[in-house]
Amino acid sequence: MDKLFPIFKQRYKCQKCGKTITTPLNGIVDKHCNYTTRIMNLILNIDSIEHTSYKNKAKLLQKEWKLNIHRSTAYLHKKNKYSQYSQAKWKGIKKLLKERNLECSGVYYYDEEFIGNKNQKYARLSLIDANTRVTINDLKIPKEEFTSDFVKIFLQYSLKDLSVYSNPTRPNPLHPLLLPDLKKELIVTDGDNAYPKILKELGVEHHLCAFHKIMNQRTFTWKQQRRIKRKQGSFEYLKTKNTEKINKEKLKGKGKPGRPSKKDKKRNQSLNKIKESNNKNKKYRKDIKKLKQQDKLYDECSTKISEIFQTDTLSSANRKFNTLYNRKQYLPQDISDYLENFKKDKDKLFNYWKMTKYQNKQPNRRILQIHNGKILQRKIHNSTRHRHVFRPK
């Protein structure tokens, strides 16, 4: 069993007809399978936790359970069993949701993603409760149908209480738009310009997602850094070629010490080439140094922007942003423009933090011992230590 130890099944023979029957192992081992159901379900469990290759799944099973399963076995088992496994999982999730009777918190995340399937592009729209993490609505449509009007209709229907449609005692429920609304306080979205108008028409407060705000900065920063790396690589290549030329010219004058005479045209030409190449290398070194400083500056800006979203208090977040904003004239132009845009959206970002990240924060208590042996109890509010102030050159 599981290719670790053999098992022997009893075979029975009917005395009347001569037909033989082997002891079935239903629920333990599938027919024509060398591995138990428990082991094969591990493959599906790994896939539900992390989308990794079949080769890595086989390696994990070999390392943790000492099972030498081939990657093709993992693939075939998922292909044959995944739909049945996912349906059973979903039934369990629905049962838990019904038992816990989770109510909508009123704070929701909305986002869309674009996916491809068989040369066809789709848009997947999702509305998720921010506190319970329950998916309120999820819809996949062709990409060409994805418009701001469709987003408005999707949110309008999603924010209605549609539970009557799954109630068998209500055979003829009202039209969705005539049903009562779910609890709705705010919706968190990315920075698309269409969302403020849509949510204002729906009567819902709008806040911005910090992750999307960070990724907006990372996208153009990484693009600039790749460009800097390419320039730096080309200068390094030219510097290497010039160094080879210098060494080649030096070999020509080897064994001829001293300054050459004016009549020695070959040596004078060789020295002029060496001087010219050295000047070029000097310029390349300056350019490389400048590019390294630019790359480092982009890294420092990314770190400082991330720290704004990692602080423990709202006042610390404001202070870190103001410190960076006051030095924007020393920063690259694209970072400076990003900070200007950040300032416009700061209230929508920080107000969401106020409602979620900071509303339940309690001050930590720390016990301090003073010099005369007495114990002093003080409240130390959530705060960060003063770090090095960022001063770009």
PDB file of N, CA and C in Angstrom, residues 246-327:
ATOM      1  N   ILE A 246      43.324  50.261 -24.171  1.00  0.00           N
ATOM      2  CA  ILE A 246      44.453  50.858 -23.438  1.00  0.00           C
ATOM      3  C   ILE A 246      45.552  49.822 -23.227  1.00  0.00           C
ATOM      4  N   ASN A 247      45.148  48.619 -22.788  1.00  0.00           N
ATOM      5  CA  ASN A 247      46.138  47.561 -22.545  1.00  0.00           C
ATOM      6  C   ASN A 247      46.852  47.152 -23.840  1.00  0.00           C
ATOM      7  N   LYS A 248      46.108  47.154 -24.937  1.00  0.00           N
ATOM      8  CA  LYS A 248      46.687  46.798 -26.233  1.00  0.00           C
ATOM      9  C   LYS A 248      47.719  47.834 -26.676  1.00  0.00           C
ATOM     10  N   GLU A 249      47.396  49.135 -26.488  1.00  0.00           N
ATOM     11  CA  GLU A 249      48.325  50.202 -26.868  1.00  0.00           C
ATOM     12  C   GLU A 249      49.553  50.215 -25.961  1.00  0.00           C
ATOM     13  N   LYS A 250      49.357  49.873 -24.686  1.00  0.00           N
ATOM     14  CA  LYS A 250      50.495  49.847 -23.755  1.00  0.00           C
ATOM     15  C   LYS A 250      51.490  48.750 -24.129  1.00  0.00           C
ATOM     16  N   LEU A 251      50.968  47.642 -24.657  1.00  0.00           N
ATOM     17  CA  LEU A 251      51.863  46.551 -25.067  1.00  0.00           C
ATOM     18  C   LEU A 251      52.766  46.961 -26.230  1.00  0.00           C
ATOM     19  N   LYS A 252      52.246  47.866 -27.065  1.00  0.00           N
ATOM     20  CA  LYS A 252      53.059  48.326 -28.199  1.00  0.00           C
ATOM     21  C   LYS A 252      54.296  49.093 -27.732  1.00  0.00           C
ATOM     22  N   GLY A 253      54.161  49.837 -26.647  1.00  0.00           N
ATOM     23  CA  GLY A 253      55.299  50.635 -26.162  1.00  0.00           C
ATOM     24  C   GLY A 253      56.072  49.971 -25.051  1.00  0.00           C
ATOM     25  N   LYS A 254      55.842  48.676 -24.849  1.00  0.00           N
ATOM     26  CA  LYS A 254      56.543  47.963 -23.789  1.00  0.00           C
ATOM     27  C   LYS A 254      58.034  47.842 -24.117  1.00  0.00           C
ATOM     28  N   GLY A 255      58.883  48.117 -23.139  1.00  0.00           N
ATOM     29  CA  GLY A 255      60.338  48.052 -23.334  1.00  0.00           C
ATOM     30  C   GLY A 255      60.930  49.332 -23.888  1.00  0.00           C
ATOM     31  N   LYS A 256      60.093  50.374 -24.019  1.00  0.00           N
ATOM     32  CA  LYS A 256      60.577  51.673 -24.513  1.00  0.00           C
ATOM     33  C   LYS A 256      60.266  52.739 -23.464  1.00  0.00           C
ATOM     34  N   PRO A 257      61.137  52.837 -22.433  1.00  0.00           N
ATOM     35  CA  PRO A 257      60.862  53.789 -21.346  1.00  0.00           C
ATOM     36  C   PRO A 257      61.123  55.228 -21.780  1.00  0.00           C
ATOM     37  N   GLY A 258      60.578  56.150 -20.951  1.00  0.00           N
ATOM     38  CA  GLY A 258      60.828  57.570 -21.211  1.00  0.00           C
ATOM     39  C   GLY A 258      59.831  58.172 -22.177  1.00  0.00           C
ATOM     40  N   ARG A 259      59.952  59.505 -22.313  1.00  0.00           N
ATOM     41  CA  ARG A 259      59.062  60.225 -23.215  1.00  0.00           C
ATOM     42  C   ARG A 259      59.546  60.065 -24.652  1.00  0.00           C
ATOM     43  N   PRO A 260      58.644  59.782 -25.588  1.00  0.00           N
ATOM     44  CA  PRO A 260      59.072  59.603 -26.983  1.00  0.00           C
ATOM     45  C   PRO A 260      59.418  60.944 -27.628  1.00  0.00           C
ATOM     46  N   SER A 261      60.276  60.885 -28.612  1.00  0.00           N
ATOM     47  CA  SER A 261      60.635  62.109 -29.346  1.00  0.00           C
ATOM     48  C   SER A 261      59.509  62.488 -30.306  1.00  0.00           C
ATOM     49  N   LYS A 262      59.591  63.726 -30.823  1.00  0.00           N
ATOM     50  CA  LYS A 262      58.558  64.188 -31.750  1.00  0.00           C
ATOM     51  C   LYS A 262      58.593  63.415 -33.071  1.00  0.00           C
ATOM     52  N   LYS A 263      59.756  62.852 -33.384  1.00  0.00           N
ATOM     53  CA  LYS A 263      59.877  62.098 -34.627  1.00  0.00           C
ATOM     54  C   LYS A 263      59.210  60.715 -34.534  1.00  0.00           C
ATOM     55  N   ASP A 264      59.057  60.197 -33.289  1.00  0.00           N
ATOM     56  CA  ASP A 264      58.451  58.868 -33.094  1.00  0.00           C
ATOM     57  C   ASP A 264      56.917  59.006 -33.145  1.00  0.00           C
ATOM     58  N   LYS A 265      56.399  59.044 -34.377  1.00  0.00           N
ATOM     59  CA  LYS A 265      54.972  59.302 -34.561  1.00  0.00           C
ATOM     60  C   LYS A 265      54.099  58.151 -34.045  1.00  0.00           C
ATOM     61  N   LYS A 266      54.558  56.917 -34.201  1.00  0.00           N
ATOM     62  CA  LYS A 266      53.759  55.769 -33.777  1.00  0.00           C
ATOM     63  C   LYS A 266      53.511  55.778 -32.271  1.00  0.00           C
ATOM     64  N   ARG A 267      54.594  56.045 -31.506  1.00  0.00           N
ATOM     65  CA  ARG A 267      54.442  56.065 -30.043  1.00  0.00           C
ATOM     66  C   ARG A 267      53.580  57.238 -29.601  1.00  0.00           C
ATOM     67  N   ASN A 268      53.750  58.382 -30.263  1.00  0.00           N
ATOM     68  CA  ASN A 268      52.925  59.547 -29.913  1.00  0.00           C
ATOM     69  C   ASN A 268      51.442  59.289 -30.199  1.00  0.00           C
ATOM     70  N   GLN A 269      51.162  58.642 -31.330  1.00  0.00           N
ATOM     71  CA  GLN A 269      49.777  58.299 -31.646  1.00  0.00           C
ATOM     72  C   GLN A 269      49.207  57.316 -30.622  1.00  0.00           C
ATOM     73  N   SER A 270      50.040  56.350 -30.231  1.00  0.00           N
ATOM     74  CA  SER A 270      49.610  55.359 -29.242  1.00  0.00           C
ATOM     75  C   SER A 270      49.301  56.017 -27.903  1.00  0.00           C
ATOM     76  N   LEU A 271      50.172  56.960 -27.465  1.00  0.00           N
ATOM     77  CA  LEU A 271      49.935  57.660 -26.195  1.00  0.00           C
ATOM     78  C   LEU A 271      48.684  58.536 -26.262  1.00  0.00           C
ATOM     79  N   ASN A 272      48.448  59.149 -27.417  1.00  0.00           N
ATOM     80  CA  ASN A 272      47.233  59.964 -27.580  1.00  0.00           C
ATOM     81  C   ASN A 272      45.970  59.099 -27.486  1.00  0.00           C
ATOM     82  N   LYS A 273      46.041  57.894 -28.067  1.00  0.00           N
ATOM     83  CA  LYS A 273      44.904  56.970 -27.976  1.00  0.00           C
ATOM     84  C   LYS A 273      44.655  56.544 -26.531  1.00  0.00           C
ATOM     85  N   ILE A 274      45.745  56.284 -25.795  1.00  0.00           N
ATOM     86  CA  ILE A 274      45.610  55.900 -24.381  1.00  0.00           C
ATOM     87  C   ILE A 274      44.987  57.033 -23.580  1.00  0.00           C
ATOM     88  N   LYS A 275      45.451  58.268 -23.837  1.00  0.00           N
ATOM     89  CA  LYS A 275      44.925  59.431 -23.125  1.00  0.00           C
ATOM     90  C   LYS A 275      43.432  59.639 -23.431  1.00  0.00           C
ATOM     91  N   GLU A 276      43.093  59.490 -24.707  1.00  0.00           N
ATOM     92  CA  GLU A 276      41.692  59.661 -25.118  1.00  0.00           C
ATOM     93  C   GLU A 276      40.794  58.593 -24.482  1.00  0.00           C
ATOM     94  N   SER A 277      41.273  57.346 -24.459  1.00  0.00           N
ATOM     95  CA  SER A 277      40.496  56.256 -23.859  1.00  0.00           C
ATOM     96  C   SER A 277      40.349  56.437 -22.355  1.00  0.00           C
ATOM     97  N   ASN A 278      41.411  56.926 -21.687  1.00  0.00           N
ATOM     98  CA  ASN A 278      41.325  57.189 -20.245  1.00  0.00           C
ATOM     99  C   ASN A 278      40.298  58.272 -19.937  1.00  0.00           C
ATOM    100  N   ASN A 279      40.258  59.311 -20.783  1.00  0.00           N
ATOM    101  CA  ASN A 279      39.265  60.376 -20.589  1.00  0.00           C
ATOM    102  C   ASN A 279      37.838  59.844 -20.760  1.00  0.00           C
ATOM    103  N   LYS A 280      37.668  58.955 -21.755  1.00  0.00           N
ATOM    104  CA  LYS A 280      36.348  58.358 -21.957  1.00  0.00           C
ATOM    105  C   LYS A 280      35.950  57.498 -20.759  1.00  0.00           C
ATOM    106  N   ASN A 281      36.918  56.706 -20.255  1.00  0.00           N
ATOM    107  CA  ASN A 281      36.630  55.866 -19.087  1.00  0.00           C
ATOM    108  C   ASN A 281      36.269  56.695 -17.867  1.00  0.00           C
ATOM    109  N   LYS A 282      36.928  57.842 -17.724  1.00  0.00           N
ATOM    110  CA  LYS A 282      36.626  58.740 -16.614  1.00  0.00           C
ATOM    111  C   LYS A 282      35.180  59.230 -16.704  1.00  0.00           C
ATOM    112  N   LYS A 283      34.757  59.573 -17.916  1.00  0.00           N
ATOM    113  CA  LYS A 283      33.374  60.018 -18.143  1.00  0.00           C
ATOM    114  C   LYS A 283      32.390  58.874 -17.876  1.00  0.00           C
ATOM    115  N   TYR A 284      32.736  57.657 -18.336  1.00  0.00           N
ATOM    116  CA  TYR A 284      31.860  56.509 -18.114  1.00  0.00           C
ATOM    117  C   TYR A 284      31.709  56.210 -16.622  1.00  0.00           C
ATOM    118  N   ARG A 285      32.810  56.328 -15.870  1.00  0.00           N
ATOM    119  CA  ARG A 285      32.737  56.079 -14.423  1.00  0.00           C
ATOM    120  C   ARG A 285      31.809  57.080 -13.743  1.00  0.00           C
ATOM    121  N   LYS A 286      31.882  58.342 -14.182  1.00  0.00           N
ATOM    122  CA  LYS A 286      30.989  59.367 -13.620  1.00  0.00           C
ATOM    123  C   LYS A 286      29.525  59.049 -13.938  1.00  0.00           C
ATOM    124  N   ASP A 287      29.283  58.633 -15.192  1.00  0.00           N
ATOM    125  CA  ASP A 287      27.911  58.302 -15.596  1.00  0.00           C
ATOM    126  C   ASP A 287      27.384  57.095 -14.823  1.00  0.00           C
ATOM    127  N   ILE A 288      28.242  56.090 -14.633  1.00  0.00           N
ATOM    128  CA  ILE A 288      27.837  54.890 -13.888  1.00  0.00           C
ATOM    129  C   ILE A 288      27.520  55.241 -12.440  1.00  0.00           C
ATOM    130  N   LYS A 289      28.355  56.079 -11.850  1.00  0.00           N
ATOM    131  CA  LYS A 289      28.127  56.505 -10.466  1.00  0.00           C
ATOM    132  C   LYS A 289      26.805  57.263 -10.338  1.00  0.00           C
ATOM    133  N   LYS A 290      26.541  58.133 -11.308  1.00  0.00           N
ATOM    134  CA  LYS A 290      25.299  58.904 -11.297  1.00  0.00           C
ATOM    135  C   LYS A 290      24.084  57.985 -11.431  1.00  0.00           C
ATOM    136  N   LEU A 291      24.179  56.986 -12.306  1.00  0.00           N
ATOM    137  CA  LEU A 291      23.075  56.045 -12.493  1.00  0.00           C
ATOM    138  C   LEU A 291      22.843  55.199 -11.244  1.00  0.00           C
ATOM    139  N   LYS A 292      23.919  54.794 -10.572  1.00  0.00           N
ATOM    140  CA  LYS A 292      23.782  54.031  -9.325  1.00  0.00           C
ATOM    141  C   LYS A 292      23.086  54.858  -8.251  1.00  0.00           C
ATOM    142  N   GLN A 293      23.418  56.153  -8.191  1.00  0.00           N
ATOM    143  CA  GLN A 293      22.761  57.037  -7.226  1.00  0.00           C
ATOM    144  C   GLN A 293      21.267  57.169  -7.533  1.00  0.00           C
ATOM    145  N   GLN A 294      20.931  57.265  -8.830  1.00  0.00           N
ATOM    146  CA  GLN A 294      19.518  57.349  -9.213  1.00  0.00           C
ATOM    147  C   GLN A 294      18.769  56.074  -8.832  1.00  0.00           C
ATOM    148  N   ASP A 295      19.397  54.930  -9.086  1.00  0.00           N
ATOM    149  CA  ASP A 295      18.780  53.649  -8.745  1.00  0.00           C
ATOM    150  C   ASP A 295      18.576  53.530  -7.240  1.00  0.00           C
ATOM    151  N   LYS A 296      19.575  53.942  -6.476  1.00  0.00           N
ATOM    152  CA  LYS A 296      19.478  53.904  -5.014  1.00  0.00           C
ATOM    153  C   LYS A 296      18.384  54.845  -4.518  1.00  0.00           C
ATOM    154  N   LEU A 297      18.256  56.010  -5.162  1.00  0.00           N
ATOM    155  CA  LEU A 297      17.236  56.986  -4.773  1.00  0.00           C
ATOM    156  C   LEU A 297      15.834  56.422  -4.994  1.00  0.00           C
ATOM    157  N   TYR A 298      15.640  55.717  -6.111  1.00  0.00           N
ATOM    158  CA  TYR A 298      14.339  55.091  -6.368  1.00  0.00           C
ATOM    159  C   TYR A 298      14.030  54.031  -5.313  1.00  0.00           C
ATOM    160  N   ASP A 299      15.050  53.235  -4.931  1.00  0.00           N
ATOM    161  CA  ASP A 299      14.852  52.219  -3.891  1.00  0.00           C
ATOM    162  C   ASP A 299      14.471  52.859  -2.564  1.00  0.00           C
ATOM    163  N   GLU A 300      15.156  53.947  -2.200  1.00  0.00           N
ATOM    164  CA  GLU A 300      14.870  54.626  -0.938  1.00  0.00           C
ATOM    165  C   GLU A 300      13.467  55.234  -0.947  1.00  0.00           C
ATOM    166  N   CYS A 301      13.060  55.783  -2.089  1.00  0.00           N
ATOM    167  CA  CYS A 301      11.708  56.345  -2.197  1.00  0.00           C
ATOM    168  C   CYS A 301      10.657  55.249  -2.030  1.00  0.00           C
ATOM    169  N   SER A 302      10.883  54.098  -2.648  1.00  0.00           N
ATOM    170  CA  SER A 302       9.941  52.980  -2.523  1.00  0.00           C
ATOM    171  C   SER A 302       9.835  52.519  -1.075  1.00  0.00           C
ATOM    172  N   THR A 303      10.976  52.454  -0.386  1.00  0.00           N
ATOM    173  CA  THR A 303      10.977  52.042   1.020  1.00  0.00           C
ATOM    174  C   THR A 303      10.212  53.033   1.877  1.00  0.00           C
ATOM    175  N   LYS A 304      10.444  54.328   1.655  1.00  0.00           N
ATOM    176  CA  LYS A 304       9.780  55.359   2.450  1.00  0.00           C
ATOM    177  C   LYS A 304       8.273  55.373   2.212  1.00  0.00           C
ATOM    178  N   ILE A 305       7.856  55.147   0.967  1.00  0.00           N
ATOM    179  CA  ILE A 305       6.420  55.109   0.668  1.00  0.00           C
ATOM    180  C   ILE A 305       5.781  53.884   1.319  1.00  0.00           C
ATOM    181  N   SER A 306       6.484  52.742   1.326  1.00  0.00           N
ATOM    182  CA  SER A 306       5.964  51.543   1.993  1.00  0.00           C
ATOM    183  C   SER A 306       5.828  51.768   3.493  1.00  0.00           C
ATOM    184  N   GLU A 307       6.779  52.481   4.089  1.00  0.00           N
ATOM    185  CA  GLU A 307       6.741  52.730   5.533  1.00  0.00           C
ATOM    186  C   GLU A 307       5.537  53.581   5.935  1.00  0.00           C
ATOM    187  N   ILE A 308       5.050  54.413   5.014  1.00  0.00           N
ATOM    188  CA  ILE A 308       3.845  55.200   5.314  1.00  0.00           C
ATOM    189  C   ILE A 308       2.684  54.267   5.635  1.00  0.00           C
ATOM    190  N   PHE A 309       2.582  53.151   4.892  1.00  0.00           N
ATOM    191  CA  PHE A 309       1.468  52.220   5.059  1.00  0.00           C
ATOM    192  C   PHE A 309       1.738  51.174   6.139  1.00  0.00           C
ATOM    193  N   GLN A 310       2.938  51.167   6.712  1.00  0.00           N
ATOM    194  CA  GLN A 310       3.281  50.155   7.717  1.00  0.00           C
ATOM    195  C   GLN A 310       3.332  50.720   9.132  1.00  0.00           C
ATOM    196  N   THR A 311       2.976  51.977   9.307  1.00  0.00           N
ATOM    197  CA  THR A 311       3.060  52.596  10.628  1.00  0.00           C
ATOM    198  C   THR A 311       1.947  52.092  11.536  1.00  0.00           C
ATOM    199  N   ASP A 312       2.137  52.292  12.855  1.00  0.00           N
ATOM    200  CA  ASP A 312       1.162  51.823  13.837  1.00  0.00           C
ATOM    201  C   ASP A 312       0.103  52.866  14.170  1.00  0.00           C
ATOM    202  N   THR A 313       0.346  54.123  13.852  1.00  0.00           N
ATOM    203  CA  THR A 313      -0.617  55.175  14.163  1.00  0.00           C
ATOM    204  C   THR A 313      -0.831  56.063  12.949  1.00  0.00           C
ATOM    205  N   LEU A 314      -1.985  56.712  12.935  1.00  0.00           N
ATOM    206  CA  LEU A 314      -2.319  57.600  11.824  1.00  0.00           C
ATOM    207  C   LEU A 314      -1.431  58.834  11.818  1.00  0.00           C
ATOM    208  N   SER A 315      -1.077  59.329  13.003  1.00  0.00           N
ATOM    209  CA  SER A 315      -0.204  60.511  13.076  1.00  0.00           C
ATOM    210  C   SER A 315       1.187  60.198  12.513  1.00  0.00           C
ATOM    211  N   SER A 316       1.674  58.973  12.766  1.00  0.00           N
ATOM    212  CA  SER A 316       2.976  58.578  12.215  1.00  0.00           C
ATOM    213  C   SER A 316       2.920  58.504  10.694  1.00  0.00           C
ATOM    214  N   ALA A 317       1.812  58.002  10.168  1.00  0.00           N
ATOM    215  CA  ALA A 317       1.658  57.920   8.715  1.00  0.00           C
ATOM    216  C   ALA A 317       1.661  59.313   8.098  1.00  0.00           C
ATOM    217  N   ASN A 318       0.936  60.234   8.726  1.00  0.00           N
ATOM    218  CA  ASN A 318       0.913  61.620   8.233  1.00  0.00           C
ATOM    219  C   ASN A 318       2.291  62.258   8.301  1.00  0.00           C
ATOM    220  N   ARG A 319       3.003  62.009   9.398  1.00  0.00           N
ATOM    221  CA  ARG A 319       4.329  62.603   9.570  1.00  0.00           C
ATOM    222  C   ARG A 319       5.304  62.082   8.516  1.00  0.00           C
ATOM    223  N   LYS A 320       5.260  60.776   8.267  1.00  0.00           N
ATOM    224  CA  LYS A 320       6.176  60.204   7.273  1.00  0.00           C
ATOM    225  C   LYS A 320       5.872  60.731   5.874  1.00  0.00           C
ATOM    226  N   PHE A 321       4.578  60.869   5.567  1.00  0.00           N
ATOM    227  CA  PHE A 321       4.233  61.407   4.247  1.00  0.00           C
ATOM    228  C   PHE A 321       4.693  62.859   4.114  1.00  0.00           C
ATOM    229  N   ASN A 322       4.444  63.668   5.138  1.00  0.00           N
ATOM    230  CA  ASN A 322       4.832  65.083   5.074  1.00  0.00           C
ATOM    231  C   ASN A 322       6.342  65.246   4.961  1.00  0.00           C
ATOM    232  N   THR A 323       7.103  64.378   5.648  1.00  0.00           N
ATOM    233  CA  THR A 323       8.569  64.436   5.565  1.00  0.00           C
ATOM    234  C   THR A 323       9.045  64.189   4.137  1.00  0.00           C
ATOM    235  N   LEU A 324       8.440  63.193   3.488  1.00  0.00           N
ATOM    236  CA  LEU A 324       8.818  62.884   2.107  1.00  0.00           C
ATOM    237  C   LEU A 324       8.311  63.950   1.140  1.00  0.00           C
ATOM    238  N   TYR A 325       7.116  64.447   1.388  1.00  0.00           N
ATOM    239  CA  TYR A 325       6.518  65.439   0.480  1.00  0.00           C
ATOM    240  C   TYR A 325       7.301  66.748   0.504  1.00  0.00           C
ATOM    241  N   ASN A 326       7.808  67.139   1.666  1.00  0.00           N
ATOM    242  CA  ASN A 326       8.550  68.401   1.780  1.00  0.00           C
ATOM    243  C   ASN A 326       9.894  68.356   1.057  1.00  0.00           C
ATOM    244  N   ARG A 327      10.356  67.162   0.674  1.00  0.00           N
ATOM    245  CA  ARG A 327      11.630  67.026  -0.037  1.00  0.00           C
ATOM    246  C   ARG A 327      11.429  66.591  -1.487  1.00  0.00           C
TER     247      ARG A 327
END
